[in-house]
mmCIF file of C-alpha atoms in Angstrom:
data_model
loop_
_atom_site.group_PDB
_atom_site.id
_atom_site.type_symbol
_atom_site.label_atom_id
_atom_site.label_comp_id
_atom_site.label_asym_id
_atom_site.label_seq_id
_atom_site.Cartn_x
_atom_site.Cartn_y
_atom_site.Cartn_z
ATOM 1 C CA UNK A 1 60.282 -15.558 65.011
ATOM 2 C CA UNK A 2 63.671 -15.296 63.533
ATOM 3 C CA UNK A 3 65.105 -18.241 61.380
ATOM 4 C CA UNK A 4 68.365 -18.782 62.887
ATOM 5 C CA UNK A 5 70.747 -21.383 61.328
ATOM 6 C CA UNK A 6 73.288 -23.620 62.903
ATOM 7 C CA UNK A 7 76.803 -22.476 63.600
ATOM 8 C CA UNK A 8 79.670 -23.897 61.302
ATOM 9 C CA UNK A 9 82.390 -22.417 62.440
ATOM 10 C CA UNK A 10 83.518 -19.557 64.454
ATOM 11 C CA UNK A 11 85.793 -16.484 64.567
ATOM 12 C CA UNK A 12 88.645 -16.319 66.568
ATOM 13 C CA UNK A 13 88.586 -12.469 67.811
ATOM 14 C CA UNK A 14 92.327 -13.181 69.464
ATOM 15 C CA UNK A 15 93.355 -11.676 73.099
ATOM 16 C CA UNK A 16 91.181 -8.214 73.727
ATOM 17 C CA UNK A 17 92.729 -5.137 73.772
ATOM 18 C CA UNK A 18 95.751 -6.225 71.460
ATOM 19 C CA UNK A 19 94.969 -4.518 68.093
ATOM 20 C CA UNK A 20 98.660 -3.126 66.212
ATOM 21 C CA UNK A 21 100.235 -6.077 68.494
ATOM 22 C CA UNK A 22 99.770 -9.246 66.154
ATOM 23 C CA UNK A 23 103.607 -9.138 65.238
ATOM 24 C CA UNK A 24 105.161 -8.691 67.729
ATOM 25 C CA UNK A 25 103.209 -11.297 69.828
ATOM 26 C CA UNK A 26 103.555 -13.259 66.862
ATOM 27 C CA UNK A 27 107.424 -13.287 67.526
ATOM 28 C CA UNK A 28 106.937 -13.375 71.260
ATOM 29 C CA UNK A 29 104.595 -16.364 71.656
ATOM 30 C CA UNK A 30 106.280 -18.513 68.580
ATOM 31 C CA UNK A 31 110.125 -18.236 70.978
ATOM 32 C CA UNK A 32 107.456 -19.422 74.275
ATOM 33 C CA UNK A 33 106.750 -22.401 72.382
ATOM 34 C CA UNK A 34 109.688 -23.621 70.569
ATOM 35 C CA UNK A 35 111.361 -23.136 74.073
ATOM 36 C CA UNK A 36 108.567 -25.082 75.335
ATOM 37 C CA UNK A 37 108.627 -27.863 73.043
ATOM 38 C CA UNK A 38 112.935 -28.055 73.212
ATOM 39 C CA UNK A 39 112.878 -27.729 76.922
ATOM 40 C CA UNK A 40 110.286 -30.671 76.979
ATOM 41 C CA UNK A 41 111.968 -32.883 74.377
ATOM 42 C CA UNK A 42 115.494 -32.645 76.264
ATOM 43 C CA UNK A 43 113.790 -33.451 79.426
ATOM 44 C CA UNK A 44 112.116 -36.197 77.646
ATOM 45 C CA UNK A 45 115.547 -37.302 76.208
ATOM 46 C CA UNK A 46 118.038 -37.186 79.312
ATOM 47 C CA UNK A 47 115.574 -39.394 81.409
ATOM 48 C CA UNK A 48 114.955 -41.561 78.699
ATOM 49 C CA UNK A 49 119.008 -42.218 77.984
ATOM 50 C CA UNK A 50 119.893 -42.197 81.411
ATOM 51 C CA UNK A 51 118.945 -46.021 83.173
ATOM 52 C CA UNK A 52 119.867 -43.896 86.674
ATOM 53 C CA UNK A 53 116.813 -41.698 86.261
ATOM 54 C CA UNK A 54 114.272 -44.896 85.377
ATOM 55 C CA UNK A 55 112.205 -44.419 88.660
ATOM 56 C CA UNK A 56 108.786 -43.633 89.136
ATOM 57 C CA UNK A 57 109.827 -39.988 90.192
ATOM 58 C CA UNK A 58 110.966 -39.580 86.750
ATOM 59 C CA UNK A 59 108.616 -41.698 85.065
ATOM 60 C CA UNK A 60 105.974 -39.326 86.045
ATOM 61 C CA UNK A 61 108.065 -36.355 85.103
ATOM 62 C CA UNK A 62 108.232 -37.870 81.487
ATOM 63 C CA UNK A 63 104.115 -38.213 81.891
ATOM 64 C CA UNK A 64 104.339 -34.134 82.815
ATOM 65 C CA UNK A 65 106.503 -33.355 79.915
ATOM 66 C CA UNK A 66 104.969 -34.818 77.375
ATOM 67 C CA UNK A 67 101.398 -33.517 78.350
ATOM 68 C CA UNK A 68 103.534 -29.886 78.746
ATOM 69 C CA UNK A 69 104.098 -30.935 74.639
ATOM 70 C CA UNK A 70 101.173 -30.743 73.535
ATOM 71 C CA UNK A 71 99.368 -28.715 76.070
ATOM 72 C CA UNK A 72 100.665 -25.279 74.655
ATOM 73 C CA UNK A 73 99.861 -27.054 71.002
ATOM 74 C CA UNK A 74 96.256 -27.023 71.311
ATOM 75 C CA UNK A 75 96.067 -23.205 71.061
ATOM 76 C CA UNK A 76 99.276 -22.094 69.996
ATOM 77 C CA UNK A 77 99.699 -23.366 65.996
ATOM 78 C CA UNK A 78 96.019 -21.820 65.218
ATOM 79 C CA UNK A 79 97.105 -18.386 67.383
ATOM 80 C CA UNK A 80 100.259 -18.239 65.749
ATOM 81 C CA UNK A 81 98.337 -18.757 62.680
ATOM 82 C CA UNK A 82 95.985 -15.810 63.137
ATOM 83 C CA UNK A 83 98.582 -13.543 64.343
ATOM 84 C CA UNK A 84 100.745 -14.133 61.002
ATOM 85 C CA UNK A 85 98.093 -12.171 59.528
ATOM 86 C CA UNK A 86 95.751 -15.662 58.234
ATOM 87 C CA UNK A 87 92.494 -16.211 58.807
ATOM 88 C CA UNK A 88 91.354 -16.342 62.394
ATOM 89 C CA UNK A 89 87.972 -18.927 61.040
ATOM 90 C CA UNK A 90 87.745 -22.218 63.143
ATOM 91 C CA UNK A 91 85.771 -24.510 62.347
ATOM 92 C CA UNK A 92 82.775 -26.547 65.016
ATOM 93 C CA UNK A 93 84.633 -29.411 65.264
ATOM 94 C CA UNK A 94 87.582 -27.667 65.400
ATOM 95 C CA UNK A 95 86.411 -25.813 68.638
ATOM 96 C CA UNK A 96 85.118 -28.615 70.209
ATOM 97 C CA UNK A 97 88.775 -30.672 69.798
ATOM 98 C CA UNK A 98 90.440 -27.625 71.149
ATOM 99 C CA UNK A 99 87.758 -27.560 74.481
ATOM 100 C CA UNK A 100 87.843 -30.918 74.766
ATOM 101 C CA UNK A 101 92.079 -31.483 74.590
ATOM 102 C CA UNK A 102 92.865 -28.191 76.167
ATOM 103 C CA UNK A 103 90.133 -29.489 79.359
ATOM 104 C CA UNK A 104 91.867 -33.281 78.994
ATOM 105 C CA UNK A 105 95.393 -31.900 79.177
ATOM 106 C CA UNK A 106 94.962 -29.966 82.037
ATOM 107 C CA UNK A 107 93.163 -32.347 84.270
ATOM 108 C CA UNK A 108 95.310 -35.022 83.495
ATOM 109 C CA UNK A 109 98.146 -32.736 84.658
ATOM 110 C CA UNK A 110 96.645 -31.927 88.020
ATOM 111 C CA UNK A 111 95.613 -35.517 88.112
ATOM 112 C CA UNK A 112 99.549 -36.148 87.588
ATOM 113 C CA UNK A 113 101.011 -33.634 90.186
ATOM 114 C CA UNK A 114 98.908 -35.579 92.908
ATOM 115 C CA UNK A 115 100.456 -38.781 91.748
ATOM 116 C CA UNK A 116 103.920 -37.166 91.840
ATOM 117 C CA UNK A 117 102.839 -35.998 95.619
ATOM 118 C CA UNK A 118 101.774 -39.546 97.067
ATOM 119 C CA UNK A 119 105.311 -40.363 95.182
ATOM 120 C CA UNK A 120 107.330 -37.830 97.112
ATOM 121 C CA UNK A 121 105.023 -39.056 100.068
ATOM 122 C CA UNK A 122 106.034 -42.482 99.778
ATOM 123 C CA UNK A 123 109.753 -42.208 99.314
ATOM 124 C CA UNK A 124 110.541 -40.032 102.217
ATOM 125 C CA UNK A 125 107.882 -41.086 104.766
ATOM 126 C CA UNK A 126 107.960 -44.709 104.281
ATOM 127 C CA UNK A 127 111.363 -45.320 102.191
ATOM 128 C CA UNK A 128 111.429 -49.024 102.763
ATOM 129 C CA UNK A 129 108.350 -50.265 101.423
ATOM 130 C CA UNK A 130 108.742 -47.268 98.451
ATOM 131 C CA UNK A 131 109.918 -50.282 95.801
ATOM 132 C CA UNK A 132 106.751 -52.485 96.764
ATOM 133 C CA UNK A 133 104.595 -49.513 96.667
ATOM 134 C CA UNK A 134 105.311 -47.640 93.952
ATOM 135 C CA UNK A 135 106.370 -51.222 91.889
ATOM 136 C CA UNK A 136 106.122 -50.961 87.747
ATOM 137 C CA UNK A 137 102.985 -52.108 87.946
ATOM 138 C CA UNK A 138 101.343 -49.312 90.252
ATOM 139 C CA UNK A 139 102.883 -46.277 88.173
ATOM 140 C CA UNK A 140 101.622 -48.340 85.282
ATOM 141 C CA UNK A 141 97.861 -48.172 86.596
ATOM 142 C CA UNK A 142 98.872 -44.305 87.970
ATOM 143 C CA UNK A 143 99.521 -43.152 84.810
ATOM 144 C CA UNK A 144 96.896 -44.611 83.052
ATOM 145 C CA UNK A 145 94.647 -43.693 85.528
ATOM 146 C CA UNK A 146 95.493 -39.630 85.609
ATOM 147 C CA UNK A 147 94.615 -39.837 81.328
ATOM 148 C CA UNK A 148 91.565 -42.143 82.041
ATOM 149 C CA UNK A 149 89.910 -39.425 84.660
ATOM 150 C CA UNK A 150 91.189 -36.586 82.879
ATOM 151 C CA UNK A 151 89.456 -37.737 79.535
ATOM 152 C CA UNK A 152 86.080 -38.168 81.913
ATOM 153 C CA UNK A 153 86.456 -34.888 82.996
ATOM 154 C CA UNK A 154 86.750 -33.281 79.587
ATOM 155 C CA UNK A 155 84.304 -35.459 78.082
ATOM 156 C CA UNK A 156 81.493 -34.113 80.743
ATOM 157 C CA UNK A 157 82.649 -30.470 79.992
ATOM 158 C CA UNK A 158 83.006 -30.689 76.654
ATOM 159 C CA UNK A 159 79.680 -32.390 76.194
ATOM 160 C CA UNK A 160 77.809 -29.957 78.378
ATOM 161 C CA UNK A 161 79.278 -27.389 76.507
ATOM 162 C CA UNK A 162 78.681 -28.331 72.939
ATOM 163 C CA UNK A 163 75.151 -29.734 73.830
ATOM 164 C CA UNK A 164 73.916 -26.184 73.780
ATOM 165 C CA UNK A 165 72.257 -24.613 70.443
ATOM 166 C CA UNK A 166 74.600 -22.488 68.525
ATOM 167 C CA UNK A 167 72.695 -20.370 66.094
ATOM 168 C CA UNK A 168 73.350 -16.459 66.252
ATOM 169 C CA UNK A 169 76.776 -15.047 67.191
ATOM 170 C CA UNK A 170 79.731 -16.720 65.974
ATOM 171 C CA UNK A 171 82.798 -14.136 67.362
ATOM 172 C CA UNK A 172 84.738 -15.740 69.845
ATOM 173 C CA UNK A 173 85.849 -12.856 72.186
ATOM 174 C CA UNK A 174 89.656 -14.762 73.002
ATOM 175 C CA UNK A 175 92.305 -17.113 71.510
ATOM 176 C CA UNK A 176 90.972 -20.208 71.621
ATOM 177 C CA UNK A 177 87.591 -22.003 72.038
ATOM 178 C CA UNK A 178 86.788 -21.995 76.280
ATOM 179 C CA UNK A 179 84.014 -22.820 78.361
ATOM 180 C CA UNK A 180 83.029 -19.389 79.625
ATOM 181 C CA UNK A 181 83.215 -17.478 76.133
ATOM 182 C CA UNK A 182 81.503 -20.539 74.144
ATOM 183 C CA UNK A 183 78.769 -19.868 76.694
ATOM 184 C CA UNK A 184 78.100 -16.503 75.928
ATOM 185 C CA UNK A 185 77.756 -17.607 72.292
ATOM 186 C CA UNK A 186 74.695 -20.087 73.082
ATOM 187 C CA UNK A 187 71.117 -19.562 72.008
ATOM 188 C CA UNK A 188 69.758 -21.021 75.184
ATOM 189 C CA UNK A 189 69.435 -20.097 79.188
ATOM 190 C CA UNK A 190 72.664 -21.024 80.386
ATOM 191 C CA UNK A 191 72.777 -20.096 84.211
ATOM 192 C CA UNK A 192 72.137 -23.692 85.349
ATOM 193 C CA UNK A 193 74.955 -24.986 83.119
ATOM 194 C CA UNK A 194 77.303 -22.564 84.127
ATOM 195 C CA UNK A 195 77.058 -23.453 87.827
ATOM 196 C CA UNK A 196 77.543 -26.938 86.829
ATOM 197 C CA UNK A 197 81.065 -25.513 84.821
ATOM 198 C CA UNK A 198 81.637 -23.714 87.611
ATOM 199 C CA UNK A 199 81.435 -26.713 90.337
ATOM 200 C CA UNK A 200 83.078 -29.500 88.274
ATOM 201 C CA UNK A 201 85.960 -27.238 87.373
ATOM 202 C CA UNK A 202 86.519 -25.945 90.466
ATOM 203 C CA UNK A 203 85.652 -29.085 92.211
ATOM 204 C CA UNK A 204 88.362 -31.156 90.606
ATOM 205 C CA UNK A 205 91.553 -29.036 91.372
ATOM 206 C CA UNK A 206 90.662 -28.562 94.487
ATOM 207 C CA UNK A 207 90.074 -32.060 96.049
ATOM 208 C CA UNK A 208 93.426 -32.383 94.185
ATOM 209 C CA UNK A 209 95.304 -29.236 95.967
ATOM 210 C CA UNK A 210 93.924 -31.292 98.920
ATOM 211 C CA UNK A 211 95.243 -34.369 98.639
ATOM 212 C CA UNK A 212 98.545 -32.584 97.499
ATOM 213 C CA UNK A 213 98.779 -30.452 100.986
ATOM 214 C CA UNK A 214 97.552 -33.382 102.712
ATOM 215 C CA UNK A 215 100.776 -35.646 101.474
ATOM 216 C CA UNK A 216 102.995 -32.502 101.583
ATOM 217 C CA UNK A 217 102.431 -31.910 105.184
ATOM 218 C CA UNK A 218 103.208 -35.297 106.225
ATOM 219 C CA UNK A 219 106.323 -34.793 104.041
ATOM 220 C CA UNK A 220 107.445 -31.412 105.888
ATOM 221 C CA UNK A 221 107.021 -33.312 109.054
ATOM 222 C CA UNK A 222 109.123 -36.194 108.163
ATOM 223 C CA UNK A 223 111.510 -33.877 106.400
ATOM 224 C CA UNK A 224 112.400 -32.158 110.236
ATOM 225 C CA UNK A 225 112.636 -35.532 111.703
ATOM 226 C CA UNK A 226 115.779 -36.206 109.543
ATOM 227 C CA UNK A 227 118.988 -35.913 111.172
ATOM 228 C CA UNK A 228 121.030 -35.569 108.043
ATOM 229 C CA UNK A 229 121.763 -31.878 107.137
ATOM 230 C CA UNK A 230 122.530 -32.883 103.779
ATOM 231 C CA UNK A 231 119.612 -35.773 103.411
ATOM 232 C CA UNK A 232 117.219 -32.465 104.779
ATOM 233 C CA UNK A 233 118.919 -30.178 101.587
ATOM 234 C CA UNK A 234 118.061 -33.057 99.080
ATOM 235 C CA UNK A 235 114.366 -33.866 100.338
ATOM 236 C CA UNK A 236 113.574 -29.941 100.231
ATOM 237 C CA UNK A 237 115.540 -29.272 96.811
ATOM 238 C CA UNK A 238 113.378 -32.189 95.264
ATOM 239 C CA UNK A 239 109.882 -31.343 97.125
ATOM 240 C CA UNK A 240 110.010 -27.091 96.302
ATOM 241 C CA UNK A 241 110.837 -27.899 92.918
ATOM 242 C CA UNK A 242 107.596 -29.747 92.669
ATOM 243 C CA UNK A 243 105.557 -27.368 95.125
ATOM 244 C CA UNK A 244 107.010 -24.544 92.510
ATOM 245 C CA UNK A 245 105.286 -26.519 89.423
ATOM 246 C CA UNK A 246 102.252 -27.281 91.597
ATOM 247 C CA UNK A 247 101.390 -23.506 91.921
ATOM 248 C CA UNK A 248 102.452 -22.446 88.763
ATOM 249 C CA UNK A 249 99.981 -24.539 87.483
ATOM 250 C CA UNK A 250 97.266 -24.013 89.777
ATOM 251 C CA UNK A 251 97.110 -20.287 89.804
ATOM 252 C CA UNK A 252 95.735 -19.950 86.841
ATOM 253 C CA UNK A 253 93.060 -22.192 86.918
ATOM 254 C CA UNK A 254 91.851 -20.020 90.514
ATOM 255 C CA UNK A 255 91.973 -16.812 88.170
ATOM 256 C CA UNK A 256 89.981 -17.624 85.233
ATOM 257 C CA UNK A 257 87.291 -20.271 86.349
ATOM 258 C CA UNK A 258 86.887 -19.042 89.949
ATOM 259 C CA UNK A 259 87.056 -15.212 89.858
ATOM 260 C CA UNK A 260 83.476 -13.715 90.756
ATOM 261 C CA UNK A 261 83.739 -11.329 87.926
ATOM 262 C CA UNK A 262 85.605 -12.312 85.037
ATOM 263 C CA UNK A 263 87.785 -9.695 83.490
ATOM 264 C CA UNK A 264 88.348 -10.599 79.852
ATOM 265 C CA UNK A 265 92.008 -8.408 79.474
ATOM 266 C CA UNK A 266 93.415 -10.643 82.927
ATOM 267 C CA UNK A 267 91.547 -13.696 81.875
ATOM 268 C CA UNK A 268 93.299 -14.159 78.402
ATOM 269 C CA UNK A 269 97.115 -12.679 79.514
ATOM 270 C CA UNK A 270 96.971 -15.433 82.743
ATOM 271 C CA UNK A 271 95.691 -17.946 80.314
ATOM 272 C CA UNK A 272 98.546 -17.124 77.584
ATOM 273 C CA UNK A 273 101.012 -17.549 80.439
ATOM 274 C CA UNK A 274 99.387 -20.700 81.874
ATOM 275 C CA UNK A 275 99.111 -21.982 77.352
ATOM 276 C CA UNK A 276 102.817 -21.370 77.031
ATOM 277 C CA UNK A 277 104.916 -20.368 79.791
ATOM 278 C CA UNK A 278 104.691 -22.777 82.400
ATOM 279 C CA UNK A 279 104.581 -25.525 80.239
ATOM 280 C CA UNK A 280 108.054 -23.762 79.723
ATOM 281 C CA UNK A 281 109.267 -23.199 82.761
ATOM 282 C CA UNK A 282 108.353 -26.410 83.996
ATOM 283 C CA UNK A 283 111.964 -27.977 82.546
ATOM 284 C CA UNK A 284 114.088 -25.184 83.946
ATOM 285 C CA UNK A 285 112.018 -25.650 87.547
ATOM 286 C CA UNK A 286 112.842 -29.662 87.558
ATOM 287 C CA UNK A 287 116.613 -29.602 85.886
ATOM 288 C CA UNK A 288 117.693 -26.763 87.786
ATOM 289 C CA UNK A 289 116.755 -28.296 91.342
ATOM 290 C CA UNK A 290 117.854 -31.409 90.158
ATOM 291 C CA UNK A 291 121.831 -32.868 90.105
ATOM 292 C CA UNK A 292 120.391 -36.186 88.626
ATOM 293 C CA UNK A 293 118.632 -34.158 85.264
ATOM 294 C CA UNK A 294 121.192 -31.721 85.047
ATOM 295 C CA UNK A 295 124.002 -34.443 84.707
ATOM 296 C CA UNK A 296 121.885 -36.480 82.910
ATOM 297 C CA UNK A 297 121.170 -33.345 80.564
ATOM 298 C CA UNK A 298 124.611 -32.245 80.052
ATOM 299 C CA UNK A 299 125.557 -35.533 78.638
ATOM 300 C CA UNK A 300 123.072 -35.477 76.222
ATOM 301 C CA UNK A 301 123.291 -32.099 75.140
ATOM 302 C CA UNK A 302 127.412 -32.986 74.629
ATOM 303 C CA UNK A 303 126.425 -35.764 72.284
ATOM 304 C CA UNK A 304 124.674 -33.865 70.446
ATOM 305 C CA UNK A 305 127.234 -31.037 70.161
ATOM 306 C CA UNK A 306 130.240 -33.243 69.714
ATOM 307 C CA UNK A 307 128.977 -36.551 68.444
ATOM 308 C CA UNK A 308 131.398 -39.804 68.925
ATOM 309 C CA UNK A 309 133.901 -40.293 66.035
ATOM 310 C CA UNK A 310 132.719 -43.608 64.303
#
């Protein structure tokens, strides 16, 4: 019997089929995220400085862009990191924070875009109790409530991931530390515990998609009823910008979890583009669709380019 020792920490073996690439992705990924983290912050900053835009539509946009902050920063310092040409070594708990906020992030988003749904849902199917129903108090509990259930989710995931034995192999085979390549690393059966991965993960998103088709249909319906040409416009430039995020966001969590049989090349480039680009294109989807943002946006980003004489 051999005498295997516990794991400490693990090796990073970066996205497959990349070697000779490290700088230009280097250059590539580090403009995704400081795009990402500007676009976010501006966002962030015209809703904040604008009293117009302090409704729960926008309060839950600020919820979105802050989690599309530091979504992209759980993987993205350590892989720019690595692909400088530093060590690629991560340490246990260092894997098990990146699961476990990477897995917290995400549901809490998806939690978030059915929030923003029943929103939408509200305010155009029943506009005149929309103040009583989505009061401060409710997008209070709403908010808190898409971060409470998305820190249950990655607690159970993270925990049934990390409760396995690691004692032999140590190379992760991708960027970050995930569910299905941790699992490959464990010195135990893990067939049972990957149908449980595969059911909870799959199982959360889409009782989510649900609910979000469910309130979306109700909102196409009472989107025809309206006799306003321009009121129609509005309600459909608002609703596709969100349906956009929705399936940006979605996509990729159908690709990697629930594909039959994984492919490790497509696995890590849909991941990279979930990691850092549509946390990036997220801004562009909500200010560009939006006359409310984009005013809202230009005056800050005047301020800051010609500040007021004092």
């Amino acid at each position: 019997m051999r005498n295997l020792s516990a794991v400490t920490e693990f090796i990073l073996l970066g996205i497959p089929h990349t070697e000779g690439l490290e700088t230009m992705l280097f250059v590539l990924f580090l403009g995704f995220y400081i795009f990402t983290l500007m676009g976010n912050l501006l966002i962030l900053l015209a809703i904040v400085s604008s009293p117009r835009l302090h409704t729960p539509m926008y309060f839950f946009l600020c919820q979105l862009s802050v989690c599309d902050i530091f979504f992209p920063s759980v993987s993205s310092p350590k892989m720019l990191f690595y692909l400088s040409g530093n060590s690629r070594l991560i340490s246990y708990a260092g894997c098990v924070s990146q699961l476990f906020f990477y897995h917290f992030l995400g549901c809490t988003e998806c939690f978030l875009y059915t929030v923003m749904a029943y929103d939408r849902f509200v305010a155009i199917c029943d506009p005149l109790r929309y103040t009583v129903i989505m009061s401060h108090r409710a997008c209070a509990i709403l908010a808190v409530g898409t971060s409470f259930f998305g820190c249950i989710q990655a607690t159970f995931l993270t925990a049934l991931t990390f409760q396995l034995p690691y004692c032999g192999p140590n190379e992760v085979d991708y960027f970050f530390c995930d569910i299905p390549v941790m699992l490959k690393l464990a010195c135990a059966d893990t067939s049972v515990l990957e149908m449980v991965g595969f059911v909870s993960v799959g199982l959360m998103p889409l009782s989510c998609f649900l609910l979000i088709l469910t309130s979306y249909s109700r909102i196409v319906c009472s989107i025809l009823q309206i006799r306003s040409t321009e009121g129609r416009h509005r309600a459909f430039s608002t609703c596709s910008a969100h349906l956009t995020a929705i399936l940006l966001s979605f996509m990729p969590v159908v690709l990697i979890y629930l594909q039959p049989s994984p492919n490790p090349w497509l696995n890590a480039t849909v991941q990279v583009l979930n990691n850092l680009v549509t946390p990036m294109l997220n801004p562009l989807i909500y200010s560009l669709r939006n006359k409310e943002v984009k005013y809202s946006l230009r005056k800050v980003l005047q301020q800051v380019a010609f500040p007021p004489e004092k």
